[in-house]
Amino acid sequence: MLGDIVNTAGVAPLPYVVVGFFTPNYRPLADRLSAELTKTQNPHHLIAREKGTSTWRDIVHMKPGVVLEAMDRYPTSSIILLDADSSVRGSLAPMLDFVGDISARAKLRLTNHVWPFRQKTVLHISSRSMVFKPNARVRKFLEDWQTELKTADYHQGGCEMAMRFVIMRSTGLAFCPMNPDYSGMEVDQASDSAIVVHSSESRVAGRK
């Protein structure tokens, strides 16, 4: 049975709400995430989406729309977006402790250009775990991200590529790199102190 999973008990107004979304084949993962969020006293709203004929690409591209929906539901709360196949080990309140509008994991990688030889720096920003402050700059960024996905030809992985392009074009928007302990790194790569981790085992199940 498809239906949102909601537990927003706490002091009102809520300083933050953890948001994610899931299709029917992801329901067991969403139930598990909700149980962990409840145990660690993190208010959350996991949004159900029908899969229908949507491809994996279509589903991943729902992210900005889901956050916009959450901002409408919780207009004074920061939104913490997590993938449904994340695991949470503690309070997520420290994720709000940053200066700026948006926070996510940022990773730099050096690559070698063969000819002419030179080194390049590649910036990767992950959408696996993100924080959005409740303001007009963030809303415009999300609307622009959604438009970019609808109007440009992005394939698998294009959701994050579009996000990076839009961040770089969003003058006035302040981005802050996220503490790695909250960034949803793979469970076999995360530190012992990690609070948010991710398990790649769900990738196969999620694409059926």
mmCIF file of C-alpha atoms in Angstrom:
data_model
loop_
_atom_site.group_PDB
_atom_site.id
_atom_site.type_symbol
_atom_site.label_atom_id
_atom_site.label_comp_id
_atom_site.label_asym_id
_atom_site.label_seq_id
_atom_site.Cartn_x
_atom_site.Cartn_y
_atom_site.Cartn_z
ATOM 1 C CA MET A 1 0.000 0.000 0.000
ATOM 2 C CA LEU A 2 1.410 3.346 -1.061
ATOM 3 C CA GLY A 3 1.213 6.278 1.321
ATOM 4 C CA ASP A 4 3.496 8.899 2.837
ATOM 5 C CA ILE A 5 5.449 7.974 5.965
ATOM 6 C CA VAL A 6 5.224 10.859 8.412
ATOM 7 C CA ASN A 7 6.486 11.451 11.933
ATOM 8 C CA THR A 8 6.789 15.150 12.676
ATOM 9 C CA ALA A 9 6.229 15.012 16.428
ATOM 10 C CA GLY A 10 8.303 17.595 18.233
ATOM 11 C CA VAL A 11 8.491 21.197 19.292
ATOM 12 C CA ALA A 12 6.649 23.482 16.878
ATOM 13 C CA PRO A 13 7.755 25.159 14.751
ATOM 14 C CA LEU A 14 10.084 22.387 13.654
ATOM 15 C CA PRO A 15 13.627 23.638 13.008
ATOM 16 C CA TYR A 16 14.028 20.952 10.341
ATOM 17 C CA VAL A 17 12.209 18.098 8.655
ATOM 18 C CA VAL A 18 13.985 15.161 7.013
ATOM 19 C CA VAL A 19 12.476 14.534 3.594
ATOM 20 C CA GLY A 20 12.865 11.715 1.115
ATOM 21 C CA PHE A 21 10.723 9.972 -1.458
ATOM 22 C CA PHE A 22 10.126 6.430 -2.590
ATOM 23 C CA THR A 23 8.314 4.345 -5.173
ATOM 24 C CA PRO A 24 6.568 1.058 -4.211
ATOM 25 C CA ASN A 25 9.688 -1.073 -4.752
ATOM 26 C CA TYR A 26 11.557 1.187 -2.320
ATOM 27 C CA ARG A 27 8.911 0.937 0.414
ATOM 28 C CA PRO A 28 10.888 -1.505 2.622
ATOM 29 C CA LEU A 29 13.890 0.840 2.527
ATOM 30 C CA ALA A 30 11.717 3.842 3.352
ATOM 31 C CA ASP A 31 10.145 1.942 6.274
ATOM 32 C CA ARG A 32 13.615 1.129 7.571
ATOM 33 C CA LEU A 33 14.772 4.734 7.232
ATOM 34 C CA SER A 34 11.652 5.961 9.039
ATOM 35 C CA ALA A 35 12.296 3.556 11.907
ATOM 36 C CA GLU A 36 15.859 4.860 12.242
ATOM 37 C CA LEU A 37 14.714 8.490 12.084
ATOM 38 C CA THR A 38 12.067 7.827 14.733
ATOM 39 C CA LYS A 39 14.587 6.081 16.988
ATOM 40 C CA THR A 40 16.986 9.032 16.699
ATOM 41 C CA GLN A 41 14.160 11.584 17.163
ATOM 42 C CA ASN A 42 14.472 13.212 13.755
ATOM 43 C CA PRO A 43 11.139 14.590 12.435
ATOM 44 C CA HIS A 44 10.532 13.305 8.927
ATOM 45 C CA HIS A 45 8.181 13.110 5.984
ATOM 46 C CA LEU A 46 8.942 10.476 3.351
ATOM 47 C CA ILE A 47 6.832 11.126 0.283
ATOM 48 C CA ALA A 48 5.281 8.277 -1.706
ATOM 49 C CA ARG A 49 5.439 8.407 -5.490
ATOM 50 C CA GLU A 50 3.799 6.061 -7.962
ATOM 51 C CA LYS A 51 6.315 4.462 -10.302
ATOM 52 C CA GLY A 52 3.996 3.830 -13.245
ATOM 53 C CA THR A 53 6.012 3.830 -16.453
ATOM 54 C CA SER A 54 8.721 6.101 -15.035
ATOM 55 C CA THR A 55 12.300 5.107 -15.769
ATOM 56 C CA TRP A 56 15.081 5.175 -13.168
ATOM 57 C CA ARG A 57 16.186 8.486 -14.700
ATOM 58 C CA ASP A 58 12.675 9.943 -14.351
ATOM 59 C CA ILE A 59 12.509 8.956 -10.690
ATOM 60 C CA VAL A 60 15.902 10.427 -9.788
ATOM 61 C CA HIS A 61 14.924 13.663 -11.511
ATOM 62 C CA MET A 62 12.016 14.085 -9.049
ATOM 63 C CA LYS A 63 14.366 15.409 -6.350
ATOM 64 C CA PRO A 64 13.937 19.200 -6.794
ATOM 65 C CA GLY A 65 10.174 18.852 -7.073
ATOM 66 C CA VAL A 66 10.026 16.803 -3.877
ATOM 67 C CA VAL A 67 11.966 19.466 -1.960
ATOM 68 C CA LEU A 68 9.713 22.215 -3.318
ATOM 69 C CA GLU A 69 6.678 20.226 -2.162
ATOM 70 C CA ALA A 70 8.268 19.840 1.274
ATOM 71 C CA MET A 71 8.972 23.583 1.473
ATOM 72 C CA ASP A 72 5.282 24.239 0.783
ATOM 73 C CA ARG A 73 4.297 21.840 3.586
ATOM 74 C CA TYR A 74 6.892 23.126 6.079
ATOM 75 C CA PRO A 75 7.560 26.757 5.065
ATOM 76 C CA THR A 76 9.516 27.757 8.180
ATOM 77 C CA SER A 77 11.607 24.579 8.519
ATOM 78 C CA SER A 78 14.936 23.713 6.957
ATOM 79 C CA ILE A 79 14.627 20.665 4.724
ATOM 80 C CA ILE A 80 17.133 17.829 4.985
ATOM 81 C CA LEU A 81 16.921 15.686 1.852
ATOM 82 C CA LEU A 82 18.090 12.074 2.131
ATOM 83 C CA ASP A 83 17.969 9.199 -0.300
ATOM 84 C CA ALA A 84 15.573 6.493 0.858
ATOM 85 C CA ASP A 85 18.431 3.979 0.985
ATOM 86 C CA SER A 86 20.292 6.004 3.602
ATOM 87 C CA SER A 87 20.839 4.948 7.205
ATOM 88 C CA VAL A 88 20.802 7.386 10.128
ATOM 89 C CA ARG A 89 22.680 6.812 13.389
ATOM 90 C CA GLY A 90 21.942 9.960 15.395
ATOM 91 C CA SER A 91 20.450 13.443 15.543
ATOM 92 C CA LEU A 92 20.635 15.455 12.330
ATOM 93 C CA ALA A 93 20.243 18.815 14.073
ATOM 94 C CA PRO A 94 23.987 19.631 13.645
ATOM 95 C CA MET A 95 23.461 19.613 9.864
ATOM 96 C CA LEU A 96 21.813 23.033 10.199
ATOM 97 C CA ASP A 97 24.961 24.551 11.675
ATOM 98 C CA PHE A 98 26.393 26.193 8.565
ATOM 99 C CA VAL A 99 26.509 29.639 7.012
ATOM 100 C CA GLY A 100 24.648 29.762 3.738
ATOM 101 C CA ASP A 101 21.533 28.571 1.925
ATOM 102 C CA ILE A 102 22.405 25.037 0.795
ATOM 103 C CA SER A 103 24.790 22.400 2.090
ATOM 104 C CA ALA A 104 25.921 19.154 0.447
ATOM 105 C CA ARG A 105 29.003 17.019 0.083
ATOM 106 C CA ALA A 106 31.604 18.612 -2.200
ATOM 107 C CA LYS A 107 34.559 16.628 -3.474
ATOM 108 C CA LEU A 108 37.496 17.801 -5.597
ATOM 109 C CA ARG A 109 39.420 15.425 -7.827
ATOM 110 C CA LEU A 110 42.575 16.065 -9.880
ATOM 111 C CA THR A 111 42.636 14.599 -13.382
ATOM 112 C CA ASN A 112 45.330 14.631 -16.049
ATOM 113 C CA HIS A 113 44.578 15.978 -19.521
ATOM 114 C CA VAL A 114 46.644 13.881 -21.927
ATOM 115 C CA TRP A 115 47.355 16.427 -24.674
ATOM 116 C CA PRO A 116 48.394 19.097 -24.090
ATOM 117 C CA PHE A 117 49.333 17.777 -20.682
ATOM 118 C CA ARG A 118 47.881 19.674 -17.760
ATOM 119 C CA GLN A 119 46.070 18.921 -14.549
ATOM 120 C CA LYS A 120 42.403 19.791 -14.126
ATOM 121 C CA THR A 121 40.317 20.017 -10.983
ATOM 122 C CA VAL A 122 36.890 18.374 -11.150
ATOM 123 C CA LEU A 123 34.222 19.409 -8.659
ATOM 124 C CA HIS A 124 31.548 16.912 -7.649
ATOM 125 C CA ILE A 125 28.551 17.886 -5.500
ATOM 126 C CA SER A 126 26.383 15.039 -4.244
ATOM 127 C CA SER A 127 22.586 15.156 -3.930
ATOM 128 C CA ARG A 128 22.517 12.097 -1.671
ATOM 129 C CA SER A 129 22.297 14.254 1.474
ATOM 130 C CA MET A 130 21.452 17.958 1.256
ATOM 131 C CA VAL A 131 20.201 20.763 3.486
ATOM 132 C CA PHE A 132 17.990 23.582 2.234
ATOM 133 C CA LYS A 133 17.253 26.704 4.285
ATOM 134 C CA PRO A 134 13.715 28.164 4.011
ATOM 135 C CA ASN A 135 14.179 31.227 1.816
ATOM 136 C CA ALA A 136 13.425 32.598 -1.647
ATOM 137 C CA ARG A 137 16.973 32.027 -2.954
ATOM 138 C CA VAL A 138 16.694 28.303 -2.281
ATOM 139 C CA ARG A 139 13.251 28.101 -3.846
ATOM 140 C CA LYS A 140 14.503 29.779 -7.028
ATOM 141 C CA PHE A 141 17.469 27.405 -7.149
ATOM 142 C CA LEU A 142 15.130 24.398 -6.891
ATOM 143 C CA GLU A 143 12.833 25.778 -9.572
ATOM 144 C CA ASP A 144 15.823 26.385 -11.861
ATOM 145 C CA TRP A 145 17.162 22.860 -11.159
ATOM 146 C CA GLN A 146 13.776 21.408 -12.038
ATOM 147 C CA THR A 147 13.615 23.463 -15.244
ATOM 148 C CA GLU A 148 17.154 22.444 -16.208
ATOM 149 C CA LEU A 149 16.239 18.760 -15.919
ATOM 150 C CA LYS A 150 13.136 19.248 -18.053
ATOM 151 C CA THR A 151 14.796 21.266 -20.814
ATOM 152 C CA ALA A 152 18.299 19.771 -21.122
ATOM 153 C CA ASP A 153 19.261 16.295 -22.316
ATOM 154 C CA TYR A 154 20.538 14.599 -19.172
ATOM 155 C CA HIS A 155 20.890 10.855 -18.839
ATOM 156 C CA GLN A 156 21.761 8.647 -15.861
ATOM 157 C CA GLY A 157 23.531 10.776 -13.273
ATOM 158 C CA GLY A 158 22.249 13.931 -14.929
ATOM 159 C CA CYS A 159 20.327 15.018 -11.844
ATOM 160 C CA GLU A 160 23.538 15.953 -10.043
ATOM 161 C CA MET A 161 25.156 17.343 -13.195
ATOM 162 C CA ALA A 162 22.213 19.686 -13.665
ATOM 163 C CA MET A 163 22.366 20.647 -9.993
ATOM 164 C CA ARG A 164 26.036 21.626 -10.276
ATOM 165 C CA PHE A 165 25.413 23.727 -13.387
ATOM 166 C CA VAL A 166 22.533 25.554 -11.690
ATOM 167 C CA ILE A 167 24.504 26.168 -8.470
ATOM 168 C CA MET A 168 27.292 27.787 -10.485
ATOM 169 C CA ARG A 169 24.759 30.049 -12.233
ATOM 170 C CA SER A 170 22.847 31.003 -9.086
ATOM 171 C CA THR A 171 24.293 34.378 -8.166
ATOM 172 C CA GLY A 172 23.385 35.326 -4.612
ATOM 173 C CA LEU A 173 22.968 31.712 -3.516
ATOM 174 C CA ALA A 174 25.416 30.668 -0.772
ATOM 175 C CA PHE A 175 26.669 27.062 -0.853
ATOM 176 C CA CYS A 176 28.535 25.400 2.036
ATOM 177 C CA PRO A 177 30.336 22.030 1.869
ATOM 178 C CA MET A 178 28.851 19.468 4.242
ATOM 179 C CA ASN A 179 30.556 17.735 7.143
ATOM 180 C CA PRO A 180 31.443 14.284 5.699
ATOM 181 C CA ASP A 181 29.898 12.567 8.736
ATOM 182 C CA TYR A 182 26.462 13.651 7.476
ATOM 183 C CA SER A 183 27.045 13.317 3.731
ATOM 184 C CA GLY A 184 25.800 9.761 3.151
ATOM 185 C CA MET A 185 29.081 8.164 2.172
ATOM 186 C CA GLU A 186 29.019 4.454 1.361
ATOM 187 C CA VAL A 187 28.870 2.435 4.562
ATOM 188 C CA ASP A 188 32.149 0.653 3.774
ATOM 189 C CA GLN A 189 33.910 3.992 3.197
ATOM 190 C CA ALA A 190 32.398 6.081 5.992
ATOM 191 C CA SER A 191 34.192 6.763 9.258
ATOM 192 C CA ASP A 192 33.121 5.249 12.560
ATOM 193 C CA SER A 193 31.781 8.672 13.550
ATOM 194 C CA ALA A 194 29.486 8.932 10.500
ATOM 195 C CA ILE A 195 25.850 9.758 11.280
ATOM 196 C CA VAL A 196 24.405 9.380 7.758
ATOM 197 C CA VAL A 197 25.602 6.504 5.584
ATOM 198 C CA HIS A 198 24.431 4.873 2.373
ATOM 199 C CA SER A 199 24.282 1.274 1.203
ATOM 200 C CA SER A 200 24.742 0.582 -2.499
ATOM 201 C CA GLU A 201 22.961 -2.780 -2.136
ATOM 202 C CA SER A 202 19.705 -0.989 -2.892
ATOM 203 C CA ARG A 203 20.776 0.115 -6.368
ATOM 204 C CA VAL A 204 19.794 -3.183 -7.936
ATOM 205 C CA ALA A 205 16.413 -3.316 -6.173
ATOM 206 C CA GLY A 206 15.709 0.326 -6.912
ATOM 207 C CA ARG A 207 15.962 -0.079 -10.682
ATOM 208 C CA LYS A 208 13.514 -2.947 -11.081
#
